[in-house]
Backbone as a chain_set.jsonl record, in Angstrom:
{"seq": "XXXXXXXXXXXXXXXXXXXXXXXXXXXXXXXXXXXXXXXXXXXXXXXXXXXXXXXXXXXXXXXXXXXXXXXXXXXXXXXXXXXXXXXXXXXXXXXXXXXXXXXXXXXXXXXXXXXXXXXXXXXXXXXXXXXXXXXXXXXXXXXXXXXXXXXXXXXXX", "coords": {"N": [[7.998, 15.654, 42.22], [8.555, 18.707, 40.329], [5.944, 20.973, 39.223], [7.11, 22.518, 36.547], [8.487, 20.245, 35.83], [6.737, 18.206, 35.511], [4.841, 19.062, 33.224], [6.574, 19.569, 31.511], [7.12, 16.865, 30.747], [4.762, 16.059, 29.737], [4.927, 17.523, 27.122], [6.181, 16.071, 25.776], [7.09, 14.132, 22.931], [7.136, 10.633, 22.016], [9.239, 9.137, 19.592], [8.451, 7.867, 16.316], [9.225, 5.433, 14.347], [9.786, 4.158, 11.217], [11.016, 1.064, 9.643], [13.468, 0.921, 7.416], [15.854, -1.152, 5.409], [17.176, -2.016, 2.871], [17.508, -5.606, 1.276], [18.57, -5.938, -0.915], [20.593, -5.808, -3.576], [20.999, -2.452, -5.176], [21.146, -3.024, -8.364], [19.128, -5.672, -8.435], [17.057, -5.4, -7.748], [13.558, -5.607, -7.852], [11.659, -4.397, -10.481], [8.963, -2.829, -11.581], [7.039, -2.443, -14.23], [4.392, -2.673, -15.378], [0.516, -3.448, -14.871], [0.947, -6.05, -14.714], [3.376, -7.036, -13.959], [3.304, -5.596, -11.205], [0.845, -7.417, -10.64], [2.014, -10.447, -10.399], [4.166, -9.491, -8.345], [2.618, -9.303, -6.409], [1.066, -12.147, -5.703], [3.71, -13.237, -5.067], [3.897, -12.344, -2.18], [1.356, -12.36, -1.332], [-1.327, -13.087, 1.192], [-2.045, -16.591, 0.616], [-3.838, -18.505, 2.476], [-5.851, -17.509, 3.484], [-6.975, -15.589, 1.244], [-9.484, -15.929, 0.264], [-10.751, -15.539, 2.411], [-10.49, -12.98, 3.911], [-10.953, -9.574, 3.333], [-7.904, -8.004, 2.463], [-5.466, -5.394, 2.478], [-2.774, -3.571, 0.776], [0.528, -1.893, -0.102], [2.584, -1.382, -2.241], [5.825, 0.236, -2.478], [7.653, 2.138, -4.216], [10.854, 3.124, -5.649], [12.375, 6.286, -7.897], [12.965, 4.933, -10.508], [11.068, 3.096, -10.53], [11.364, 0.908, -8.763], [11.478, -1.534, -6.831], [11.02, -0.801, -3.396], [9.867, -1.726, -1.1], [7.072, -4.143, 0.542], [4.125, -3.224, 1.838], [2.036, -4.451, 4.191], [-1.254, -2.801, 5.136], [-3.282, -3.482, 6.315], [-5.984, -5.406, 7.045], [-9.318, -6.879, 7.243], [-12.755, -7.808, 6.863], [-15.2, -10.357, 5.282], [-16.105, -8.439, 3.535], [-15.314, -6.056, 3.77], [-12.6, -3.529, 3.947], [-11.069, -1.557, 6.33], [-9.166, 1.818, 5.755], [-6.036, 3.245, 6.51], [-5.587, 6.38, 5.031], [-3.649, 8.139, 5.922], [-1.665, 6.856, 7.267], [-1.08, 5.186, 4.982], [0.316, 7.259, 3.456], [1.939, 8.394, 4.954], [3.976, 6.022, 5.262], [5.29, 5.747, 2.942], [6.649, 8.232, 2.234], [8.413, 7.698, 4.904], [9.464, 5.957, 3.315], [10.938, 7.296, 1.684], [9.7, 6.863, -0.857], [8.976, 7.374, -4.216], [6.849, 6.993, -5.6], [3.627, 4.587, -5.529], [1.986, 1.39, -5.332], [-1.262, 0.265, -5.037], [-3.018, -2.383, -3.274], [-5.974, -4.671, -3.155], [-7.967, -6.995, -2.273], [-10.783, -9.189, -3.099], [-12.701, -10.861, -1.812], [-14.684, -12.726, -3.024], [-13.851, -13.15, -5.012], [-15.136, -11.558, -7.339], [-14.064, -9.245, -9.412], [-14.582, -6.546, -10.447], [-14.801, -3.163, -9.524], [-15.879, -1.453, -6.3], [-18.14, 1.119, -5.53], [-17.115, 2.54, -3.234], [-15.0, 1.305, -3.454], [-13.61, 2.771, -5.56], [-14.373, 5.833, -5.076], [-12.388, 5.765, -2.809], [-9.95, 5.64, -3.789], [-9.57, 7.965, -5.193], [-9.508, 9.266, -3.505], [-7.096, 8.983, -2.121], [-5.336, 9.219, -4.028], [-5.329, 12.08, -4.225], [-4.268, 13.24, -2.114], [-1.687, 11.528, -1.896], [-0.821, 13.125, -3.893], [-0.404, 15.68, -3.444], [1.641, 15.203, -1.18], [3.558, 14.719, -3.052], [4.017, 11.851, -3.862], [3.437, 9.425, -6.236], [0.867, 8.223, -7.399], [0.456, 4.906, -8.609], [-1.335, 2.869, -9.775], [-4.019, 1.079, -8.591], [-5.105, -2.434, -7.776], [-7.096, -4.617, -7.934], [-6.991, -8.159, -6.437], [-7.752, -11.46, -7.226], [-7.782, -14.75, -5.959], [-7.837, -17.262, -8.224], [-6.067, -16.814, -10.904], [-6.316, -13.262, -12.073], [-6.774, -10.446, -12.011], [-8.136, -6.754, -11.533], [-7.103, -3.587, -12.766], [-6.808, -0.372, -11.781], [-5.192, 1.435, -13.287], [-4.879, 0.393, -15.734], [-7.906, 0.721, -16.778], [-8.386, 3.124, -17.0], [-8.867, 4.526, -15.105], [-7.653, 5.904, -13.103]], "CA": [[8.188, 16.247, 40.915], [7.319, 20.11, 40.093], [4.845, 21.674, 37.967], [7.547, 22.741, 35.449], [8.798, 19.181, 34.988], [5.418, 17.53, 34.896], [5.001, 19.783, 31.937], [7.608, 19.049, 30.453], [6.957, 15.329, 30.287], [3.55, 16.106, 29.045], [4.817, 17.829, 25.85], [7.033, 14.845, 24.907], [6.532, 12.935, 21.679], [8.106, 9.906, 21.521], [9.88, 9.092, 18.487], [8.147, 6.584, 15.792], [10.026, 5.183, 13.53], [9.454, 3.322, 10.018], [12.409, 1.164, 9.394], [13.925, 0.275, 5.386], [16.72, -1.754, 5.632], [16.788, -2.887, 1.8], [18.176, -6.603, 1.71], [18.977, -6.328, -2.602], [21.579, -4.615, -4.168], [20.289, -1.525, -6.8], [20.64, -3.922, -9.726], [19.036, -7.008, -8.305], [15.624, -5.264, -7.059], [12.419, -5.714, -8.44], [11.498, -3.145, -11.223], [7.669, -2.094, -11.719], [6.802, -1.636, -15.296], [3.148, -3.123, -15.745], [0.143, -3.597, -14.058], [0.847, -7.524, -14.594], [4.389, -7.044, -13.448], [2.455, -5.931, -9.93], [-0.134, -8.817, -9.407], [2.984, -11.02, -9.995], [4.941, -9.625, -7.239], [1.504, -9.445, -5.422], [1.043, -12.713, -6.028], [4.476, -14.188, -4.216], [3.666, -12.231, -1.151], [-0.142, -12.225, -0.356], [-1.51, -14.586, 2.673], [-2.84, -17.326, 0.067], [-4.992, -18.898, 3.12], [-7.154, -16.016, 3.79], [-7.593, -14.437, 0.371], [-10.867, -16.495, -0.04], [-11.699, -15.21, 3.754], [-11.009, -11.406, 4.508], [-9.957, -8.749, 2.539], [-6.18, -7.15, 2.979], [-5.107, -4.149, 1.579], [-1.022, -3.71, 0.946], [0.888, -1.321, -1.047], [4.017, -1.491, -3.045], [6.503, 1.577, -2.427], [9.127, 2.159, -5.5], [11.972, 4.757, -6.213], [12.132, 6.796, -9.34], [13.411, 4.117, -11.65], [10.215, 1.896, -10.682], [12.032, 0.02, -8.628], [10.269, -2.391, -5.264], [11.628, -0.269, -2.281], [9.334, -2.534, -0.128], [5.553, -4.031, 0.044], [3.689, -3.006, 3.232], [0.498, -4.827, 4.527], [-1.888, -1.914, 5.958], [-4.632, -3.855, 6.676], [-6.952, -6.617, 7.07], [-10.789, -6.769, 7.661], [-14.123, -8.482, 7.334], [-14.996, -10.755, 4.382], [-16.74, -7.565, 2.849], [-14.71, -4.691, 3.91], [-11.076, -2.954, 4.915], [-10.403, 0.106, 6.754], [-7.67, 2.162, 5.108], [-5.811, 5.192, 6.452], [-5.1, 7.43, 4.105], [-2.569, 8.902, 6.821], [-0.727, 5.791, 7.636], [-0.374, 4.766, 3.833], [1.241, 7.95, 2.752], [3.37, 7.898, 5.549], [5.256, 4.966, 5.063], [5.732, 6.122, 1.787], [7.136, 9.577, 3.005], [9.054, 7.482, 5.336], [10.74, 4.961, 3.034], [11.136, 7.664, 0.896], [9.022, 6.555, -2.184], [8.688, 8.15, -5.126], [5.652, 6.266, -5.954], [3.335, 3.587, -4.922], [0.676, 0.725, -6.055], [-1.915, 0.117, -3.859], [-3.917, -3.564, -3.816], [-6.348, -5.045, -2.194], [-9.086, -8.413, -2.918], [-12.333, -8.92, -2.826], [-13.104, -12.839, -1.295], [-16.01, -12.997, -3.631], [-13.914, -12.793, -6.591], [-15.183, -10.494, -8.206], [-13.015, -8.147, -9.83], [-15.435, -4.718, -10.345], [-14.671, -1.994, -7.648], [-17.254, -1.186, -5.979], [-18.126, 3.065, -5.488], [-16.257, 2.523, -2.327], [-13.349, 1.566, -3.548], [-13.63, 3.946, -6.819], [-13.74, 6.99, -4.335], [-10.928, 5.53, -1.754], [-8.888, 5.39, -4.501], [-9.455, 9.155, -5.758], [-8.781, 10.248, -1.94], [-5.452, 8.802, -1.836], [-4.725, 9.841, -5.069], [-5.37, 13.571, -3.934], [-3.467, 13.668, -0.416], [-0.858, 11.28, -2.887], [-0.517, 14.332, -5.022], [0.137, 17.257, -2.332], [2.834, 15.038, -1.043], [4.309, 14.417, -4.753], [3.522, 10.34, -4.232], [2.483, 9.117, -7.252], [-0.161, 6.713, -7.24], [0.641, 4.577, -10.038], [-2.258, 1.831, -9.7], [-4.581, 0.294, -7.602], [-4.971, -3.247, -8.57], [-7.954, -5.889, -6.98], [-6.594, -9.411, -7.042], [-8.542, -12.737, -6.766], [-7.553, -16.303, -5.879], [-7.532, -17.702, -9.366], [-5.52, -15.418, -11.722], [-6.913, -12.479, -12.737], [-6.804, -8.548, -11.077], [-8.239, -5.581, -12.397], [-6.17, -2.535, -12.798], [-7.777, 1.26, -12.347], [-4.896, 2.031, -14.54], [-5.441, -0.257, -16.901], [-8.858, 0.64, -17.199], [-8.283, 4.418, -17.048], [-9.939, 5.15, -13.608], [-6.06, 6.496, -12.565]], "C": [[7.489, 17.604, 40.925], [7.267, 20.395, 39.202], [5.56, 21.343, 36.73], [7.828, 21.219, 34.821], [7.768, 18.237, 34.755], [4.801, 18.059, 33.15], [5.141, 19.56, 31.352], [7.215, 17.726, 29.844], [5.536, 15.124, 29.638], [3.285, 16.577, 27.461], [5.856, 17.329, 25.235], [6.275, 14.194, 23.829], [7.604, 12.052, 21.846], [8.106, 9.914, 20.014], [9.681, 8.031, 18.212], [8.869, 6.522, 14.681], [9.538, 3.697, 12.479], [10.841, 2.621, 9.474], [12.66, 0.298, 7.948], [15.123, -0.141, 5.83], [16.674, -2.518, 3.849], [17.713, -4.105, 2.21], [18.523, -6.847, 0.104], [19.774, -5.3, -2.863], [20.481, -4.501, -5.209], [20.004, -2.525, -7.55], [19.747, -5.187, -9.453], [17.423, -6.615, -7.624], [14.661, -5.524, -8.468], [11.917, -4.585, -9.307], [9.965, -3.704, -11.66], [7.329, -1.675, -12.96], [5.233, -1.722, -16.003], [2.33, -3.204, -14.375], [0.711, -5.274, -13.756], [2.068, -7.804, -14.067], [3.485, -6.606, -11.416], [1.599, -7.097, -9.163], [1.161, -9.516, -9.491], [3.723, -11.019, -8.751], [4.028, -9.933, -6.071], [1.233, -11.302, -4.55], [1.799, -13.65, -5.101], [4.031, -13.677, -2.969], [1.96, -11.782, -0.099], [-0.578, -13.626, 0.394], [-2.425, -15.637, 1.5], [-3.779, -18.211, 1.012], [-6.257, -17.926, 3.47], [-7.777, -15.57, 2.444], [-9.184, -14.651, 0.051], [-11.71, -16.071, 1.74], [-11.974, -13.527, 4.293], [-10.594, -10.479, 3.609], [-8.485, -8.188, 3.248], [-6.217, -5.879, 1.932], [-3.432, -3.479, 1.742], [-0.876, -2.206, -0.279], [2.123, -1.441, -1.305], [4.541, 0.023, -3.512], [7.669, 1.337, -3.21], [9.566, 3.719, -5.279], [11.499, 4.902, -7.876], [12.31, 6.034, -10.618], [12.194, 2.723, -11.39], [10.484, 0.6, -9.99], [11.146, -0.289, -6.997], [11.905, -1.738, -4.258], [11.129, -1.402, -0.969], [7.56, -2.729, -0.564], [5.015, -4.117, 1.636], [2.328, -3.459, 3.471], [-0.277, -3.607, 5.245], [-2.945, -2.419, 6.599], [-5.542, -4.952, 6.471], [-8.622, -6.586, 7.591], [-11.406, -7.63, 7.539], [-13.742, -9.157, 5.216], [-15.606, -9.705, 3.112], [-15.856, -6.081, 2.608], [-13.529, -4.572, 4.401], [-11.059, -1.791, 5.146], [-8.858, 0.076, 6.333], [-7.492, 3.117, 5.833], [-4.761, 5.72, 5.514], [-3.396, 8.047, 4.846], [-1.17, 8.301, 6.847], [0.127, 5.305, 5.877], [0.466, 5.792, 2.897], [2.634, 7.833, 3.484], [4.156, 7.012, 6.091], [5.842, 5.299, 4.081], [6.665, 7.312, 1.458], [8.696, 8.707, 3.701], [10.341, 6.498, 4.643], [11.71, 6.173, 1.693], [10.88, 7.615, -0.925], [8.989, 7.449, -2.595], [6.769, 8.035, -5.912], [4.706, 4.756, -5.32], [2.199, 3.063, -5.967], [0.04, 0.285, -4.815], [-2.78, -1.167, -4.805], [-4.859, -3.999, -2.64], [-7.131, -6.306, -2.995], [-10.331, -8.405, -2.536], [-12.825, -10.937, -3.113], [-13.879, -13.049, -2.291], [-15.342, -13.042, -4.559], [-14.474, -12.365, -7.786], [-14.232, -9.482, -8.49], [-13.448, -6.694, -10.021], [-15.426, -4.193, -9.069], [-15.589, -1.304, -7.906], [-16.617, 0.721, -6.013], [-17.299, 2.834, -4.547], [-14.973, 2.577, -2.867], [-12.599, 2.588, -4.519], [-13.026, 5.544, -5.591], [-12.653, 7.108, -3.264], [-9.934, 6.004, -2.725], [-8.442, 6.936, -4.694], [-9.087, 9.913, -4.657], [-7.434, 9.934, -1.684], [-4.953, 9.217, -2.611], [-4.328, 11.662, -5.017], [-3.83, 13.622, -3.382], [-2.271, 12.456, -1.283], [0.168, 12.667, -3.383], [0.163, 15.419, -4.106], [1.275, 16.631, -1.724], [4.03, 14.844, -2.018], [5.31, 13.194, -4.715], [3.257, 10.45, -5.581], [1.469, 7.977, -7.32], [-0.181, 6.246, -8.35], [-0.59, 3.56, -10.263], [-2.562, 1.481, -8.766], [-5.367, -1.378, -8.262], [-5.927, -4.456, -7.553], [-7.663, -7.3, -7.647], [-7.88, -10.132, -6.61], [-7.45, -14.068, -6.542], [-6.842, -16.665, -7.03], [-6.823, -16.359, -10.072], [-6.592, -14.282, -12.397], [-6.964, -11.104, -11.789], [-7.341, -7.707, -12.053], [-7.508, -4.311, -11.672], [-7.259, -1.446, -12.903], [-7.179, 1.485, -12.921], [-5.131, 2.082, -16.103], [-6.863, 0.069, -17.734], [-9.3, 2.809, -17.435], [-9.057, 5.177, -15.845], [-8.47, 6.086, -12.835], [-5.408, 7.88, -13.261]], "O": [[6.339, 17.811, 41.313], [8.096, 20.296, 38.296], [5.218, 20.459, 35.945], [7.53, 20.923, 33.664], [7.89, 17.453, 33.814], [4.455, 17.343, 32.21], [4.41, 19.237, 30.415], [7.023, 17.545, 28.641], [5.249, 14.07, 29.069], [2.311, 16.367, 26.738], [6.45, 17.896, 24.318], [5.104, 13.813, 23.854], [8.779, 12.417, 21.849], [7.282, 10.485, 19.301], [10.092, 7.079, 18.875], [9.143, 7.543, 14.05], [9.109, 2.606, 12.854], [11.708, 3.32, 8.949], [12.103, -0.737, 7.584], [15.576, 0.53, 6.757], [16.085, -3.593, 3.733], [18.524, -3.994, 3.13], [18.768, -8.019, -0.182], [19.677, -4.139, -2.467], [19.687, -5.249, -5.781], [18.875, -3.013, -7.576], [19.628, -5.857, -10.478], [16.736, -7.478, -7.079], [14.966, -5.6, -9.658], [11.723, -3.592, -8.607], [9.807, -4.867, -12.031], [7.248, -0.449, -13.042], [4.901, -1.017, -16.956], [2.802, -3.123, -13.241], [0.862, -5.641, -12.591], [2.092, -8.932, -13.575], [3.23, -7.516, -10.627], [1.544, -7.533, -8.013], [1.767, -9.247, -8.454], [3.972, -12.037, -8.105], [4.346, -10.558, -5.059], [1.221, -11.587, -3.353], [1.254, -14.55, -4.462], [3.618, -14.631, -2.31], [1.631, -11.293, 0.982], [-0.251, -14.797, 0.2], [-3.635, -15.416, 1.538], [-4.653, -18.773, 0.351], [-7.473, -18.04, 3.624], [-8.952, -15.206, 2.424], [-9.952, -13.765, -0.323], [-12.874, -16.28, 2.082], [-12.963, -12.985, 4.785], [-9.572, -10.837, 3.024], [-8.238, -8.055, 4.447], [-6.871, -5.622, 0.921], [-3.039, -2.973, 2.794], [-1.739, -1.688, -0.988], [2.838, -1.651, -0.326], [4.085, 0.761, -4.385], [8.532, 0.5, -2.948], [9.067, 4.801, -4.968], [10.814, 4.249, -8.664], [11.854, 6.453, -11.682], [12.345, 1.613, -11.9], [10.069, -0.501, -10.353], [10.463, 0.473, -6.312], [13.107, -1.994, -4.323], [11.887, -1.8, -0.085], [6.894, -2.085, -1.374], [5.432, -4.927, 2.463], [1.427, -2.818, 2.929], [0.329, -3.399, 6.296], [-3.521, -1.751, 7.459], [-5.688, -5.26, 5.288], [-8.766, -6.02, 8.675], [-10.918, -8.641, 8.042], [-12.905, -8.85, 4.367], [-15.592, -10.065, 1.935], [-15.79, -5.326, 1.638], [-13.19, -5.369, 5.276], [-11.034, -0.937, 4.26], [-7.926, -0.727, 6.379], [-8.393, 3.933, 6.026], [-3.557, 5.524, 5.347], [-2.338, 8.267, 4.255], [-0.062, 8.785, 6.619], [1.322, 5.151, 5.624], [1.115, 5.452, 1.907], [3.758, 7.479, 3.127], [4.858, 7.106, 7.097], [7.069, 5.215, 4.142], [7.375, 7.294, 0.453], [9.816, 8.925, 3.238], [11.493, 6.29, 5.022], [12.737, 5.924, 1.062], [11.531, 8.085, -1.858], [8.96, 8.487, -1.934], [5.959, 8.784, -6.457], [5.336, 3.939, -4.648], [1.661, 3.653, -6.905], [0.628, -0.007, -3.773], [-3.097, -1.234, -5.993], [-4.631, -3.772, -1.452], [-6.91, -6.538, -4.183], [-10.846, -7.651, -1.71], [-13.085, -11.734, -4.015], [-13.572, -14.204, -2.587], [-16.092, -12.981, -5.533], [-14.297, -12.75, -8.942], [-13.644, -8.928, -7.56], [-12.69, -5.76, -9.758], [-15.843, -4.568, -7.973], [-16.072, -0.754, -8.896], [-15.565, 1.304, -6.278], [-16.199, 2.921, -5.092], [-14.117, 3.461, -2.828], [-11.475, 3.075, -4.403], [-11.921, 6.047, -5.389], [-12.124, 8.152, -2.884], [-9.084, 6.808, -2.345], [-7.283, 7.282, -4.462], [-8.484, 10.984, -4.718], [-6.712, 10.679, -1.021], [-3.902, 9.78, -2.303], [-3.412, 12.28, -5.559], [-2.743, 13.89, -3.894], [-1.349, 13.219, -0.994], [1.35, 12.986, -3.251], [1.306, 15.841, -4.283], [2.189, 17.448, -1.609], [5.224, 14.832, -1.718], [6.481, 13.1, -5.084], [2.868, 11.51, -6.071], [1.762, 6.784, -7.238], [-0.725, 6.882, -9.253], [-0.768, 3.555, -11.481], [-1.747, 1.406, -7.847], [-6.15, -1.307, -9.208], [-5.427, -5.036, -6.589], [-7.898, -7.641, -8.806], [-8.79, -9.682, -5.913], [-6.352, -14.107, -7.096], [-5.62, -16.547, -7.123], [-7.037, -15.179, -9.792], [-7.531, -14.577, -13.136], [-7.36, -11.254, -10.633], [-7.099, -7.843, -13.252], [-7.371, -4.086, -10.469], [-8.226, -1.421, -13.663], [-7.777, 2.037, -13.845], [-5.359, 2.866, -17.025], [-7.032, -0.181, -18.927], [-10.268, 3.406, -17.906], [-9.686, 6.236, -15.857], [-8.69, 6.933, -11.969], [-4.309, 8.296, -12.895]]}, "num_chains": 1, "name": "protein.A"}
């Protein structure tokens, strides 16, 4: 092989790909109009064996009419903590073409008060959100037994 084509193969990117395939017709998707309309959907699809063991952290990507484009797990961690990327969770959102998103996560301990951590996660996605013109409509900490708190709800959004 010479130089030039070693090169070459050195300033390849492969090609990653995020794939949407909806499986609902328009009228028959899931529409987004509350926070309590969120834990609900949360609700059918979070790992109910774990939630009492690690945290997760998912988000729910909608079109302009509020509507469930898809809900994406980003992450899983310790019974205290989750790494998020900021990077990764816009761009899925980019990629499915969202208009908007809700971001959730739990806290094993059931407790429902977000901690400073999660207060300022929230306000960094909300930024780098914004410059892509995401909307971050809520971030929403579930528990076990019923009950989530909403930053919208509570005006932290």
């Amino acid at each position: 092989m010479n130089q030039s084509n070693e090169v070459y193969k050195l300033n390849q990117i492969a090609e990653i790909q995020v794939t949407y395939k909806p499986i609902y017709k328009f009228d028959q998707r899931t529409k987004i109009t509350t926070s309590h309309d969120a834990d609900q959907l949360l609700r059918k699809v979070w790992n109910w064996d774990t939630i009492s063991f690690h945290e997760e952290f998912v988000a729910i990507y909608l079109n302009r009419a509020n509507q469930v484009l898809g809900v994406y797990k980003h992450s899983s961690g310790t019974e205290s903590a989750c790494l998020v990327s900021i990077k990764q969770l816009i761009a899925v959102g980019l990629k499915s073409n969202a208009s908007s998103f809700i971001i959730a996560h739990n806290h094993p301990s059931s407790n429902l008060k977000p901690s400073n951590h999660d207060i300022e996660l929230t306000k960094k996605i909300k930024a780098a959100a914004d410059v892509c013109e995401l909307k971050l409509l809520d971030h929403l900490i579930i528990r076990s037994e019923d009950g989530y708190y909403s930053f919208a709800d509570e005006g932290l959004l």
